[in-house]
PDB file of C-alpha atoms and ligand atoms in Angstrom:
ATOM      1  CA  MET A   1     -57.932 -38.764 -61.619  1.00  0.00           C
ATOM      2  CA  HIS A   2     -56.864 -39.505 -58.066  1.00  0.00           C
ATOM      3  CA  SER A   3     -56.171 -36.659 -55.192  1.00  0.00           C
ATOM      4  CA  GLY A   4     -55.480 -36.613 -51.631  1.00  0.00           C
ATOM      5  CA  ASN A   5     -56.260 -33.833 -49.188  1.00  0.00           C
ATOM      6  CA  GLY A   6     -55.487 -33.044 -45.949  1.00  0.00           C
ATOM      7  CA  GLU A   7     -56.228 -30.087 -43.380  1.00  0.00           C
ATOM      8  CA  SER A   8     -55.060 -28.484 -40.236  1.00  0.00           C
ATOM      9  CA  HIS A   9     -55.439 -25.207 -38.065  1.00  0.00           C
ATOM     10  CA  ALA A  10     -53.722 -22.792 -35.986  1.00  0.00           C
ATOM     11  CA  LYS A  11     -52.605 -23.201 -32.526  1.00  0.00           C
ATOM     12  CA  ILE A  12     -52.837 -20.863 -29.669  1.00  0.00           C
ATOM     13  CA  ILE A  13     -50.505 -21.444 -26.683  1.00  0.00           C
ATOM     14  CA  LEU A  14     -52.202 -20.449 -23.507  1.00  0.00           C
ATOM     15  CA  ILE A  15     -49.380 -21.065 -21.363  1.00  0.00           C
ATOM     16  CA  GLY A  16     -46.184 -22.761 -21.107  1.00  0.00           C
ATOM     17  CA  GLU A  17     -44.328 -21.853 -24.238  1.00  0.00           C
ATOM     18  CA  HIS A  18     -40.555 -22.359 -23.942  1.00  0.00           C
ATOM     19  CA  SER A  19     -40.896 -24.186 -20.346  1.00  0.00           C
ATOM     20  CA  VAL A  20     -42.623 -27.067 -22.557  1.00  0.00           C
ATOM     21  CA  VAL A  21     -39.267 -27.352 -24.121  1.00  0.00           C
ATOM     22  CA  TYR A  22     -37.454 -28.462 -20.782  1.00  0.00           C
ATOM     23  CA  GLY A  23     -40.399 -30.840 -19.397  1.00  0.00           C
ATOM     24  CA  GLN A  24     -42.798 -28.394 -18.106  1.00  0.00           C
ATOM     25  CA  PRO A  25     -46.451 -28.568 -18.814  1.00  0.00           C
ATOM     26  CA  ALA A  26     -48.372 -26.602 -21.177  1.00  0.00           C
ATOM     27  CA  ILE A  27     -52.058 -25.694 -22.442  1.00  0.00           C
ATOM     28  CA  ALA A  28     -52.585 -25.125 -25.858  1.00  0.00           C
ATOM     29  CA  LEU A  29     -55.846 -24.735 -27.979  1.00  0.00           C
ATOM     30  CA  PRO A  30     -56.903 -25.197 -31.695  1.00  0.00           C
ATOM     31  CA  LEU A  31     -58.201 -22.133 -33.555  1.00  0.00           C
ATOM     32  CA  SER A  32     -60.150 -24.217 -36.069  1.00  0.00           C
ATOM     33  CA  LYS A  33     -61.365 -21.214 -38.103  1.00  0.00           C
ATOM     34  CA  VAL A  34     -57.855 -20.743 -39.181  1.00  0.00           C
ATOM     35  CA  LYS A  35     -56.898 -23.482 -41.532  1.00  0.00           C
ATOM     36  CA  THR A  36     -54.015 -24.853 -43.632  1.00  0.00           C
ATOM     37  CA  LYS A  37     -55.022 -27.090 -46.409  1.00  0.00           C
ATOM     38  CA  VAL A  38     -53.071 -29.414 -48.515  1.00  0.00           C
ATOM     39  CA  HIS A  39     -54.524 -30.804 -51.818  1.00  0.00           C
ATOM     40  CA  ILE A  40     -52.106 -33.121 -53.794  1.00  0.00           C
ATOM     41  CA  LYS A  41     -53.079 -34.727 -57.441  1.00  0.00           C
ATOM     42  CA  ASP A  42     -51.521 -36.504 -60.165  1.00  0.00           C
ATOM     43  CA  SER A  43     -49.136 -35.439 -62.693  1.00  0.00           C
ATOM     44  CA  SER A  44     -47.903 -37.649 -65.135  1.00  0.00           C
ATOM     45  CA  ASN A  45     -44.415 -38.559 -64.930  1.00  0.00           C
ATOM     46  CA  GLY A  46     -43.405 -35.117 -64.361  1.00  0.00           C
ATOM     47  CA  PRO A  47     -41.196 -33.854 -61.301  1.00  0.00           C
ATOM     48  CA  ARG A  48     -42.772 -32.943 -57.801  1.00  0.00           C
ATOM     49  CA  ILE A  49     -44.375 -29.502 -58.107  1.00  0.00           C
ATOM     50  CA  LEU A  50     -45.355 -27.535 -55.203  1.00  0.00           C
ATOM     51  CA  HIS A  51     -47.706 -24.854 -55.378  1.00  0.00           C
ATOM     52  CA  SER A  52     -47.756 -22.458 -52.038  1.00  0.00           C
ATOM     53  CA  ARG A  53     -47.647 -18.592 -51.103  1.00  0.00           C
ATOM     54  CA  TYR A  54     -43.749 -18.635 -50.962  1.00  0.00           C
ATOM     55  CA  PHE A  55     -42.757 -20.542 -53.800  1.00  0.00           C
ATOM     56  CA  ASP A  56     -44.438 -22.102 -57.405  1.00  0.00           C
ATOM     57  CA  GLY A  57     -42.459 -24.631 -58.995  1.00  0.00           C
ATOM     58  CA  GLU A  58     -40.358 -28.229 -58.881  1.00  0.00           C
ATOM     59  CA  LEU A  59     -40.107 -29.283 -55.144  1.00  0.00           C
ATOM     60  CA  LYS A  60     -36.637 -30.037 -55.183  1.00  0.00           C
ATOM     61  CA  ASN A  61     -35.883 -26.224 -56.315  1.00  0.00           C
ATOM     62  CA  SER A  62     -37.970 -24.711 -53.224  1.00  0.00           C
ATOM     63  CA  PRO A  63     -36.080 -22.268 -51.059  1.00  0.00           C
ATOM     64  CA  THR A  64     -34.791 -22.679 -47.718  1.00  0.00           C
ATOM     65  CA  SER A  65     -37.901 -21.471 -45.624  1.00  0.00           C
ATOM     66  CA  LEU A  66     -39.821 -24.801 -47.192  1.00  0.00           C
ATOM     67  CA  SER A  67     -36.642 -26.808 -46.182  1.00  0.00           C
ATOM     68  CA  GLY A  68     -38.597 -28.716 -43.164  1.00  0.00           C
ATOM     69  CA  ILE A  69     -41.344 -29.411 -45.587  1.00  0.00           C
ATOM     70  CA  LYS A  70     -39.300 -30.705 -48.643  1.00  0.00           C
ATOM     71  CA  HIS A  71     -37.251 -32.680 -45.845  1.00  0.00           C
ATOM     72  CA  LEU A  72     -40.740 -34.185 -44.717  1.00  0.00           C
ATOM     73  CA  ILE A  73     -42.068 -35.340 -48.013  1.00  0.00           C
ATOM     74  CA  ASN A  74     -38.811 -37.098 -49.115  1.00  0.00           C
ATOM     75  CA  TYR A  75     -38.568 -38.788 -45.764  1.00  0.00           C
ATOM     76  CA  ILE A  76     -42.179 -40.470 -46.027  1.00  0.00           C
ATOM     77  CA  LEU A  77     -41.670 -41.461 -49.829  1.00  0.00           C
ATOM     78  CA  GLU A  78     -38.464 -42.778 -49.083  1.00  0.00           C
ATOM     79  CA  ALA A  79     -39.680 -44.887 -46.294  1.00  0.00           C
ATOM     80  CA  HIS A  80     -42.364 -46.028 -48.452  1.00  0.00           C
ATOM     81  CA  SER A  81     -40.012 -46.589 -51.583  1.00  0.00           C
ATOM     82  CA  MET A  82     -42.096 -44.026 -53.689  1.00  0.00           C
ATOM     83  CA  MET A  83     -39.376 -41.773 -54.327  1.00  0.00           C
ATOM     84  CA  ASN A  84     -40.251 -42.067 -58.354  1.00  0.00           C
ATOM     85  CA  SER A  85     -43.665 -40.762 -57.705  1.00  0.00           C
ATOM     86  CA  SER A  86     -44.707 -37.695 -59.303  1.00  0.00           C
ATOM     87  CA  PHE A  87     -47.709 -35.059 -57.870  1.00  0.00           C
ATOM     88  CA  ILE A  88     -48.957 -31.498 -58.056  1.00  0.00           C
ATOM     89  CA  MET A  89     -48.901 -30.631 -54.336  1.00  0.00           C
ATOM     90  CA  THR A  90     -50.874 -27.087 -53.145  1.00  0.00           C
ATOM     91  CA  ILE A  91     -50.681 -25.528 -50.008  1.00  0.00           C
ATOM     92  CA  THR A  92     -53.090 -22.947 -49.038  1.00  0.00           C
ATOM     93  CA  SER A  93     -53.213 -21.177 -45.733  1.00  0.00           C
ATOM     94  CA  ASP A  94     -54.872 -18.620 -43.593  1.00  0.00           C
ATOM     95  CA  LEU A  95     -52.390 -18.792 -40.979  1.00  0.00           C
ATOM     96  CA  PRO A  96     -50.073 -15.693 -40.592  1.00  0.00           C
ATOM     97  CA  ALA A  97     -46.483 -17.290 -40.996  1.00  0.00           C
ATOM     98  CA  GLU A  98     -44.285 -16.628 -38.176  1.00  0.00           C
ATOM     99  CA  ARG A  99     -46.626 -14.871 -35.474  1.00  0.00           C
ATOM    100  CA  GLY A 100     -46.761 -17.783 -33.010  1.00  0.00           C
ATOM    101  CA  MET A 101     -49.635 -19.383 -34.334  1.00  0.00           C
ATOM    102  CA  GLY A 102     -47.807 -22.486 -35.392  1.00  0.00           C
ATOM    103  CA  SER A 103     -48.099 -22.380 -39.251  1.00  0.00           C
ATOM    104  CA  SER A 104     -45.116 -24.698 -39.716  1.00  0.00           C
ATOM    105  CA  ALA A 105     -46.711 -27.326 -37.301  1.00  0.00           C
ATOM    106  CA  ALA A 106     -49.946 -26.721 -39.144  1.00  0.00           C
ATOM    107  CA  THR A 107     -48.421 -27.175 -42.797  1.00  0.00           C
ATOM    108  CA  ALA A 108     -46.543 -30.270 -41.632  1.00  0.00           C
ATOM    109  CA  ILE A 109     -49.691 -31.714 -40.185  1.00  0.00           C
ATOM    110  CA  ALA A 110     -51.709 -31.270 -43.550  1.00  0.00           C
ATOM    111  CA  VAL A 111     -48.903 -32.103 -45.644  1.00  0.00           C
ATOM    112  CA  VAL A 112     -48.787 -35.845 -43.931  1.00  0.00           C
ATOM    113  CA  ARG A 113     -52.486 -36.344 -44.290  1.00  0.00           C
ATOM    114  CA  ALA A 114     -52.798 -35.466 -47.504  1.00  0.00           C
ATOM    115  CA  LEU A 115     -49.940 -37.956 -48.646  1.00  0.00           C
ATOM    116  CA  TYR A 116     -51.449 -40.608 -46.660  1.00  0.00           C
ATOM    117  CA  THR A 117     -54.738 -39.786 -48.094  1.00  0.00           C
ATOM    118  CA  TYR A 118     -53.212 -39.315 -51.746  1.00  0.00           C
ATOM    119  CA  PHE A 119     -51.345 -42.938 -51.326  1.00  0.00           C
ATOM    120  CA  GLY A 120     -53.987 -44.583 -49.497  1.00  0.00           C
ATOM    121  CA  TRP A 121     -51.744 -45.517 -46.510  1.00  0.00           C
ATOM    122  CA  HIS A 122     -53.057 -45.837 -42.668  1.00  0.00           C
ATOM    123  CA  LEU A 123     -52.109 -43.314 -40.713  1.00  0.00           C
ATOM    124  CA  THR A 124     -52.113 -43.385 -36.875  1.00  0.00           C
ATOM    125  CA  HIS A 125     -52.496 -40.476 -34.665  1.00  0.00           C
ATOM    126  CA  SER A 126     -49.069 -41.213 -32.944  1.00  0.00           C
ATOM    127  CA  LYS A 127     -47.448 -41.415 -36.696  1.00  0.00           C
ATOM    128  CA  LEU A 128     -48.732 -38.327 -37.444  1.00  0.00           C
ATOM    129  CA  LEU A 129     -47.383 -36.379 -35.096  1.00  0.00           C
ATOM    130  CA  GLN A 130     -43.976 -37.869 -34.925  1.00  0.00           C
ATOM    131  CA  LEU A 131     -43.704 -37.409 -38.863  1.00  0.00           C
ATOM    132  CA  ALA A 132     -44.890 -33.537 -38.382  1.00  0.00           C
ATOM    133  CA  ASN A 133     -42.194 -33.292 -35.866  1.00  0.00           C
ATOM    134  CA  ILE A 134     -39.356 -34.240 -38.496  1.00  0.00           C
ATOM    135  CA  ALA A 135     -40.092 -30.803 -39.890  1.00  0.00           C
ATOM    136  CA  GLU A 136     -40.466 -28.858 -36.865  1.00  0.00           C
ATOM    137  CA  LYS A 137     -36.825 -30.378 -35.738  1.00  0.00           C
ATOM    138  CA  ASP A 138     -35.670 -28.385 -38.727  1.00  0.00           C
ATOM    139  CA  ILE A 139     -36.954 -25.266 -37.620  1.00  0.00           C
ATOM    140  CA  HIS A 140     -35.310 -25.270 -33.999  1.00  0.00           C
ATOM    141  CA  GLY A 141     -33.532 -28.674 -33.245  1.00  0.00           C
ATOM    142  CA  ASN A 142     -35.527 -29.348 -30.259  1.00  0.00           C
ATOM    143  CA  PRO A 143     -39.521 -28.969 -30.648  1.00  0.00           C
ATOM    144  CA  SER A 144     -41.748 -29.706 -27.577  1.00  0.00           C
ATOM    145  CA  GLY A 145     -44.019 -31.464 -30.022  1.00  0.00           C
ATOM    146  CA  LEU A 146     -46.734 -29.263 -28.718  1.00  0.00           C
ATOM    147  CA  ASP A 147     -47.627 -26.935 -31.833  1.00  0.00           C
ATOM    148  CA  ALA A 148     -47.969 -30.402 -33.911  1.00  0.00           C
ATOM    149  CA  ALA A 149     -50.259 -32.198 -31.198  1.00  0.00           C
ATOM    150  CA  THR A 150     -52.312 -28.851 -31.245  1.00  0.00           C
ATOM    151  CA  SER A 151     -52.749 -28.301 -34.614  1.00  0.00           C
ATOM    152  CA  ALA A 152     -53.635 -32.072 -35.066  1.00  0.00           C
ATOM    153  CA  SER A 153     -56.347 -31.932 -32.319  1.00  0.00           C
ATOM    154  CA  SER A 154     -59.879 -30.498 -32.155  1.00  0.00           C
ATOM    155  CA  GLN A 155     -59.855 -30.265 -28.350  1.00  0.00           C
ATOM    156  CA  PRO A 156     -57.416 -28.021 -26.171  1.00  0.00           C
ATOM    157  CA  VAL A 157     -54.590 -29.973 -25.012  1.00  0.00           C
ATOM    158  CA  TRP A 158     -52.219 -30.538 -21.948  1.00  0.00           C
ATOM    159  CA  MET A 159     -48.879 -31.529 -22.707  1.00  0.00           C
ATOM    160  CA  ILE A 160     -45.816 -32.405 -20.915  1.00  0.00           C
ATOM    161  CA  LYS A 161     -43.242 -33.328 -23.387  1.00  0.00           C
ATOM    162  CA  ASN A 162     -43.084 -37.279 -24.144  1.00  0.00           C
ATOM    163  CA  LYS A 163     -45.103 -38.066 -20.576  1.00  0.00           C
ATOM    164  CA  GLU A 164     -48.426 -36.420 -20.851  1.00  0.00           C
ATOM    165  CA  LEU A 165     -50.635 -35.383 -23.733  1.00  0.00           C
ATOM    166  CA  PHE A 166     -54.229 -35.456 -23.207  1.00  0.00           C
ATOM    167  CA  THR A 167     -57.583 -33.418 -23.971  1.00  0.00           C
ATOM    168  CA  LEU A 168     -58.309 -30.734 -21.659  1.00  0.00           C
ATOM    169  CA  PRO A 169     -62.086 -29.719 -22.124  1.00  0.00           C
ATOM    170  CA  ILE A 170     -62.204 -25.384 -21.255  1.00  0.00           C
ATOM    171  CA  ASN A 171     -65.384 -24.105 -20.576  1.00  0.00           C
ATOM    172  CA  LEU A 172     -64.759 -20.800 -18.986  1.00  0.00           C
ATOM    173  CA  ASN A 173     -67.012 -17.935 -18.528  1.00  0.00           C
ATOM    174  CA  ALA A 174     -64.520 -15.747 -20.820  1.00  0.00           C
ATOM    175  CA  CYS A 175     -63.296 -15.167 -24.409  1.00  0.00           C
ATOM    176  CA  LEU A 176     -59.696 -15.207 -25.822  1.00  0.00           C
ATOM    177  CA  LEU A 177     -58.571 -12.325 -27.953  1.00  0.00           C
ATOM    178  CA  ILE A 178     -55.932 -13.149 -30.400  1.00  0.00           C
ATOM    179  CA  CYS A 179     -53.822 -10.102 -31.505  1.00  0.00           C
ATOM    180  CA  ASP A 180     -51.168  -9.999 -34.368  1.00  0.00           C
ATOM    181  CA  SER A 181     -48.781  -7.565 -33.564  1.00  0.00           C
ATOM    182  CA  GLY A 182     -47.795  -7.164 -36.983  1.00  0.00           C
ATOM    183  CA  ILE A 183     -44.290  -8.147 -36.330  1.00  0.00           C
ATOM    184  CA  ARG A 184     -42.406 -11.274 -37.379  1.00  0.00           C
ATOM    185  CA  GLY A 185     -42.040 -13.275 -34.442  1.00  0.00           C
ATOM    186  CA  ARG A 186     -38.653 -15.221 -34.197  1.00  0.00           C
ATOM    187  CA  THR A 187     -39.523 -18.846 -32.765  1.00  0.00           C
ATOM    188  CA  GLY A 188     -35.807 -20.519 -33.872  1.00  0.00           C
ATOM    189  CA  GLU A 189     -33.741 -17.379 -32.515  1.00  0.00           C
ATOM    190  CA  ALA A 190     -35.929 -17.011 -29.098  1.00  0.00           C
ATOM    191  CA  VAL A 191     -35.618 -21.049 -28.688  1.00  0.00           C
ATOM    192  CA  SER A 192     -31.822 -21.158 -28.943  1.00  0.00           C
ATOM    193  CA  SER A 193     -31.454 -17.478 -26.890  1.00  0.00           C
ATOM    194  CA  VAL A 194     -33.029 -19.731 -23.833  1.00  0.00           C
ATOM    195  CA  LYS A 195     -30.724 -22.614 -24.342  1.00  0.00           C
ATOM    196  CA  LYS A 196     -28.007 -20.115 -24.222  1.00  0.00           C
ATOM    197  CA  ARG A 197     -29.268 -18.446 -21.235  1.00  0.00           C
ATOM    198  CA  LEU A 198     -29.681 -21.856 -19.592  1.00  0.00           C
ATOM    199  CA  GLU A 199     -26.098 -22.462 -20.209  1.00  0.00           C
ATOM    200  CA  SER A 200     -24.787 -19.370 -19.051  1.00  0.00           C
ATOM    201  CA  ASP A 201     -26.902 -18.611 -15.920  1.00  0.00           C
ATOM    202  CA  PRO A 202     -28.412 -21.906 -15.028  1.00  0.00           C
ATOM    203  CA  GLU A 203     -29.811 -21.288 -11.699  1.00  0.00           C
ATOM    204  CA  ALA A 204     -31.834 -18.013 -12.792  1.00  0.00           C
ATOM    205  CA  THR A 205     -33.097 -19.539 -16.088  1.00  0.00           C
ATOM    206  CA  GLN A 206     -34.065 -22.914 -14.725  1.00  0.00           C
ATOM    207  CA  ALA A 207     -35.738 -20.842 -11.802  1.00  0.00           C
ATOM    208  CA  LEU A 208     -38.067 -19.031 -14.531  1.00  0.00           C
ATOM    209  CA  ILE A 209     -38.874 -22.505 -16.306  1.00  0.00           C
ATOM    210  CA  ASN A 210     -40.089 -24.004 -13.219  1.00  0.00           C
ATOM    211  CA  LYS A 211     -42.305 -20.907 -12.290  1.00  0.00           C
ATOM    212  CA  LEU A 212     -43.938 -21.049 -15.988  1.00  0.00           C
ATOM    213  CA  GLY A 213     -44.514 -24.556 -15.075  1.00  0.00           C
ATOM    214  CA  GLU A 214     -46.086 -23.663 -11.658  1.00  0.00           C
ATOM    215  CA  LEU A 215     -48.522 -21.456 -13.675  1.00  0.00           C
ATOM    216  CA  ALA A 216     -49.542 -24.023 -16.019  1.00  0.00           C
ATOM    217  CA  PHE A 217     -50.594 -26.325 -12.787  1.00  0.00           C
ATOM    218  CA  ALA A 218     -52.374 -23.034 -11.672  1.00  0.00           C
ATOM    219  CA  ALA A 219     -54.175 -22.280 -15.102  1.00  0.00           C
ATOM    220  CA  ARG A 220     -55.494 -25.675 -15.154  1.00  0.00           C
ATOM    221  CA  GLN A 221     -57.020 -25.555 -11.630  1.00  0.00           C
ATOM    222  CA  GLN A 222     -58.093 -21.866 -12.747  1.00  0.00           C
ATOM    223  CA  ILE A 223     -59.904 -23.252 -15.913  1.00  0.00           C
ATOM    224  CA  ALA A 224     -61.238 -26.248 -13.726  1.00  0.00           C
ATOM    225  CA  ASN A 225     -63.084 -23.936 -11.326  1.00  0.00           C
ATOM    226  CA  ASP A 226     -64.076 -21.364 -14.242  1.00  0.00           C
ATOM    227  CA  ASP A 227     -61.883 -18.580 -12.687  1.00  0.00           C
ATOM    228  CA  PRO A 228     -61.472 -15.949 -15.465  1.00  0.00           C
ATOM    229  CA  SER A 229     -59.839 -13.319 -13.132  1.00  0.00           C
ATOM    230  CA  GLY A 230     -57.643 -16.254 -11.585  1.00  0.00           C
ATOM    231  CA  LEU A 231     -56.268 -17.109 -15.195  1.00  0.00           C
ATOM    232  CA  GLY A 232     -56.003 -13.387 -16.258  1.00  0.00           C
ATOM    233  CA  LYS A 233     -53.492 -12.839 -13.240  1.00  0.00           C
ATOM    234  CA  THR A 234     -51.985 -16.161 -14.204  1.00  0.00           C
ATOM    235  CA  PHE A 235     -51.369 -14.942 -17.519  1.00  0.00           C
ATOM    236  CA  ASN A 236     -49.760 -11.496 -16.380  1.00  0.00           C
ATOM    237  CA  ILE A 237     -47.076 -13.087 -14.275  1.00  0.00           C
ATOM    238  CA  ALA A 238     -46.491 -15.627 -17.132  1.00  0.00           C
ATOM    239  CA  GLN A 239     -45.792 -12.440 -19.314  1.00  0.00           C
ATOM    240  CA  SER A 240     -43.387 -10.974 -16.833  1.00  0.00           C
ATOM    241  CA  GLN A 241     -41.410 -14.508 -16.513  1.00  0.00           C
ATOM    242  CA  LEU A 242     -41.337 -14.823 -20.399  1.00  0.00           C
ATOM    243  CA  ALA A 243     -40.124 -11.313 -20.314  1.00  0.00           C
ATOM    244  CA  ALA A 244     -37.568 -12.025 -17.783  1.00  0.00           C
ATOM    245  CA  LEU A 245     -36.758 -15.080 -19.973  1.00  0.00           C
ATOM    246  CA  GLY A 246     -35.753 -12.470 -22.966  1.00  0.00           C
ATOM    247  CA  VAL A 247     -38.719 -13.700 -25.424  1.00  0.00           C
ATOM    248  CA  SER A 248     -40.764 -10.777 -25.230  1.00  0.00           C
ATOM    249  CA  ASN A 249     -39.984  -7.420 -26.992  1.00  0.00           C
ATOM    250  CA  LYS A 250     -40.721  -3.571 -26.364  1.00  0.00           C
ATOM    251  CA  GLN A 251     -43.690  -3.580 -28.930  1.00  0.00           C
ATOM    252  CA  LEU A 252     -45.456  -6.519 -27.394  1.00  0.00           C
ATOM    253  CA  ASP A 253     -44.879  -5.194 -23.980  1.00  0.00           C
ATOM    254  CA  ASP A 254     -46.606  -1.960 -24.992  1.00  0.00           C
ATOM    255  CA  LEU A 255     -49.423  -3.698 -26.726  1.00  0.00           C
ATOM    256  CA  ILE A 256     -50.240  -5.758 -23.697  1.00  0.00           C
ATOM    257  CA  LYS A 257     -49.998  -2.786 -21.498  1.00  0.00           C
ATOM    258  CA  THR A 258     -52.784  -0.799 -23.653  1.00  0.00           C
ATOM    259  CA  SER A 259     -54.891  -4.177 -23.630  1.00  0.00           C
ATOM    260  CA  LEU A 260     -54.764  -4.361 -19.819  1.00  0.00           C
ATOM    261  CA  ALA A 261     -55.451  -0.867 -19.720  1.00  0.00           C
ATOM    262  CA  PHE A 262     -58.820  -1.116 -21.723  1.00  0.00           C
ATOM    263  CA  GLY A 263     -59.815  -4.068 -19.277  1.00  0.00           C
ATOM    264  CA  ALA A 264     -58.411  -7.245 -20.462  1.00  0.00           C
ATOM    265  CA  LEU A 265     -58.466  -9.837 -17.319  1.00  0.00           C
ATOM    266  CA  GLY A 266     -54.632 -10.608 -18.360  1.00  0.00           C
ATOM    267  CA  SER A 267     -52.473 -10.585 -21.300  1.00  0.00           C
ATOM    268  CA  LYS A 268     -49.318 -12.412 -22.738  1.00  0.00           C
ATOM    269  CA  LEU A 269     -47.468 -13.383 -25.718  1.00  0.00           C
ATOM    270  CA  THR A 270     -48.161 -16.445 -27.418  1.00  0.00           C
ATOM    271  CA  GLY A 271     -45.724 -19.016 -29.029  1.00  0.00           C
ATOM    272  CA  GLY A 272     -42.052 -18.431 -29.846  1.00  0.00           C
ATOM    273  CA  GLY A 273     -42.474 -14.547 -28.944  1.00  0.00           C
ATOM    274  CA  ARG A 274     -40.045 -11.649 -30.102  1.00  0.00           C
ATOM    275  CA  GLY A 275     -43.022 -10.533 -31.850  1.00  0.00           C
ATOM    276  CA  GLY A 276     -45.848 -12.277 -33.388  1.00  0.00           C
ATOM    277  CA  CYS A 277     -48.980 -12.949 -31.517  1.00  0.00           C
ATOM    278  CA  PHE A 278     -50.327 -12.047 -27.799  1.00  0.00           C
ATOM    279  CA  ILE A 279     -53.358 -13.119 -26.262  1.00  0.00           C
ATOM    280  CA  SER A 280     -55.906 -11.325 -23.984  1.00  0.00           C
ATOM    281  CA  LEU A 281     -58.086 -12.880 -21.594  1.00  0.00           C
ATOM    282  CA  VAL A 282     -61.424 -10.894 -21.585  1.00  0.00           C
ATOM    283  CA  ARG A 283     -64.940 -11.089 -20.082  1.00  0.00           C
ATOM    284  CA  ASN A 284     -66.837 -11.215 -23.315  1.00  0.00           C
ATOM    285  CA  GLN A 285     -67.057 -10.693 -27.137  1.00  0.00           C
ATOM    286  CA  LYS A 286     -68.102  -7.457 -26.669  1.00  0.00           C
ATOM    287  CA  SER A 287     -65.261  -6.522 -24.444  1.00  0.00           C
ATOM    288  CA  ALA A 288     -62.940  -8.165 -26.948  1.00  0.00           C
ATOM    289  CA  LYS A 289     -64.476  -6.199 -29.548  1.00  0.00           C
ATOM    290  CA  GLU A 290     -63.892  -2.756 -28.110  1.00  0.00           C
ATOM    291  CA  ILE A 291     -60.187  -3.923 -26.811  1.00  0.00           C
ATOM    292  CA  ALA A 292     -59.432  -5.399 -30.313  1.00  0.00           C
ATOM    293  CA  ARG A 293     -60.364  -1.765 -31.753  1.00  0.00           C
ATOM    294  CA  GLN A 294     -58.184   0.186 -29.361  1.00  0.00           C
ATOM    295  CA  LEU A 295     -55.185  -2.077 -30.216  1.00  0.00           C
ATOM    296  CA  ARG A 296     -55.575  -1.569 -33.915  1.00  0.00           C
ATOM    297  CA  LYS A 297     -55.151   1.852 -33.330  1.00  0.00           C
ATOM    298  CA  LYS A 298     -51.552   1.048 -32.000  1.00  0.00           C
ATOM    299  CA  GLY A 299     -50.446  -1.345 -34.527  1.00  0.00           C
ATOM    300  CA  VAL A 300     -52.222  -4.531 -34.054  1.00  0.00           C
ATOM    301  CA  THR A 301     -52.875  -5.557 -37.831  1.00  0.00           C
ATOM    302  CA  GLU A 302     -55.255  -8.534 -37.025  1.00  0.00           C
ATOM    303  CA  THR A 303     -57.447 -10.054 -34.567  1.00  0.00           C
ATOM    304  CA  TRP A 304     -59.214 -13.110 -33.661  1.00  0.00           C
ATOM    305  CA  ILE A 305     -61.945 -13.646 -30.941  1.00  0.00           C
ATOM    306  CA  GLN A 306     -62.294 -17.283 -29.434  1.00  0.00           C
ATOM    307  CA  PRO A 307     -65.120 -17.756 -27.047  1.00  0.00           C
ATOM    308  CA  LEU A 308     -64.174 -20.415 -24.362  1.00  0.00           C
ATOM    309  CA  GLY A 309     -67.151 -21.169 -23.118  1.00  0.00           C
ATOM    310  CA  ASN A 310     -70.849 -19.972 -22.879  1.00  0.00           C
ATOM    311  CA  ASP A 311     -70.890 -16.275 -23.856  1.00  0.00           C
ATOM    312  CA  PRO A 312     -73.887 -14.971 -23.593  1.00  0.00           C
ATOM    313  CA  GLU A 313     -73.378 -12.021 -25.863  1.00  0.00           C
ATOM    314  CA  GLU A 314     -71.932 -14.339 -28.828  1.00  0.00           C
ATOM    315  CA  GLU A 315     -73.598 -13.307 -32.267  1.00  0.00           C
TER     316      GLU A 315
HETATM  317  C1  LIG B   1     -43.392 -22.316 -30.148  1.00  0.00           C
HETATM  318  O1  LIG B   1     -44.729 -22.337 -30.816  1.00  0.00           O
HETATM  319  C2  LIG B   1     -43.592 -23.134 -29.106  1.00  0.00           C
HETATM  320  C3  LIG B   1     -42.306 -23.428 -28.158  1.00  0.00           C
HETATM  321  O2  LIG B   1     -42.309 -23.676 -26.736  1.00  0.00           O
HETATM  322  C4  LIG B   1     -41.354 -24.388 -28.653  1.00  0.00           C
HETATM  323  C5  LIG B   1     -41.607 -25.710 -28.718  1.00  0.00           C
HETATM  324  O3  LIG B   1     -42.453 -25.945 -28.002  1.00  0.00           O
HETATM  325  O4  LIG B   1     -40.932 -26.414 -29.623  1.00  0.00           O
HETATM  326  C6  LIG B   1     -41.398 -21.873 -28.042  1.00  0.00           C
END
């Protein structure tokens, strides 16, 4: 029996969410231990079947939350004149949905990889990103492409929409604590609120976007200089700009304050905002574990620690 597999992982935006949609730079890194996997196997002449945490049944009956993926699968099959093919696709994922970790982009990347492997088609990296963004467009109309690019990369990336995309090695004497606020993030809503704000108050909104762009350049320099304290400050300034842009919320603000009170060098929301995850830059894993412990008492539901270089206290 023939089958196809595809894999991808979560992404964490270090800096540049929202402003990246408007042509400013962003830095994001893959969280390779948090994975999405897609497996496809033959089914004899039946309908196309999807198994996932949200839905089990015929792909054509899948709910609107999966409409981007259904659209993507149909688009690929149509482009290859394979609309009559039948198969069983199973999507499994460790990524929490709607938490700013790029679960939709990770699913799209894994689905494209699995379909191309299953049918034995050749897939270039740029084709992979272009296809994944078909599903991303269904979510918020105007994706920057950063989520898909990071989900498909094994290295941190630097991106300016439609202009620059390259890997940016990060070797910083610090680590990143990623915290799930436990509140559903609302990327689509947050992206359209920034768009509306830009239309109704162009000058002030553009200034915030430009400032976020400057902070991304500053962050790149601080990474190059191995300057965790500087990068922590940049996180804090970015968080205040994102809050002014209207994409944070009270719970995130409070949790971020707690992380700073317990010694984080800097903290900010990550991804679309209005809930979801936030990130804290911390000196080492020991401190990350202690801050995580304190944050869990305040409602954080899950934490991940990602070393950014050589951590002498790493276990
Ligand atoms: C969402 O993870 C990141 C945003 O910048 C949207 C995008 O880049 O398409 C908010």
